[in-house]
């Protein structure tokens, strides 16, 4: 699409909950199958069946299905490499809204979450996280030219503008910590909804990781929006390092430990960067050595 040819209709891409097979299999709308395993661990069952079920939220570039129905994105591709090394060849995904990922995991709709989820103390109370997989800055999606010069969450307060966030994502907490009143925050179920809200002037800006927002704009050429420079939000006077990982049920320690072992090998060998570069990740997104799951889970 040429620049300037954007229309509202161009953004109405499907975001309904779906179940898909990783390798371009049929798309089935609706129902989820329980992963309940009565004999052995989730890892044992996955190795025996050569199949693992993951939850995604359709958020690009973290975990989504492409035009052919294939499961892809940073998290599924990394997970696929990990599980291949564990002798598990088939990765099957169920897509739900972002805020339904951990509830769906604990309800055994899938075995783990591969959706680029930030590791936070609140989430650590409900599920177990892998070692940090990536780190990312926060950014804002704003109208082209950013006429009100809103570049950080504090500017949302100063300019008294409306902010869009993704339901269940960490950015709402970042915003309230920066002093943004609840009345200035609108939650949306999908990235496309946030983009439309900014483009239609229903909100002034939208907050998400800079990786997600840059990918969103890239996939919607001609849209009247741009992405601000990334920044680190401040919560309770402390910079909030954003690092994401894979999510497991608390009692699936064997699966978590096996996954962590292989994920660390991917990072240490440099293979991780080769896998994620097509999705806009760079060396800057490699978590620093002092960023650990234990620290992120303990952070207030």
CSV table of C-alpha atoms in Angstrom, one decimal, residues 140-151 159 198 201 204-205 217 222-229:
chain,number,residue,atom,x,y,z
A,140,UNK,CA,4.2,5.2,22.4
A,141,UNK,CA,2.3,5.1,19.2
A,142,UNK,CA,1.3,8.7,18.4
A,143,UNK,CA,-0.2,10.6,15.5
A,144,UNK,CA,2.2,11.4,12.7
A,145,UNK,CA,4.3,14.3,13.6
A,146,UNK,CA,3.4,13.9,17.3
A,147,UNK,CA,1.8,17.4,17.4
A,148,UNK,CA,1.4,17.4,21.2
A,149,UNK,CA,5.0,16.1,21.7
A,150,UNK,CA,3.9,13.2,24.0
A,151,UNK,CA,7.1,11.1,24.3
A,159,UNK,CA,-0.9,17.0,28.2
A,198,UNK,CA,-5.0,6.3,17.6
A,201,UNK,CA,-8.3,10.1,17.2
A,204,UNK,CA,-4.0,10.3,21.4
A,205,UNK,CA,-1.4,7.5,22.0
A,217,UNK,CA,3.5,0.3,11.9
A,222,UNK,CA,0.4,4.5,5.1
A,223,UNK,CA,-1.2,4.7,8.5
A,224,UNK,CA,-1.1,8.2,10.0
A,225,UNK,CA,0.9,7.2,13.1
A,226,UNK,CA,4.5,6.9,14.2
A,227,UNK,CA,6.4,5.4,17.1
A,228,UNK,CA,8.3,7.5,19.7
A,229,UNK,CA,11.8,6.7,20.9
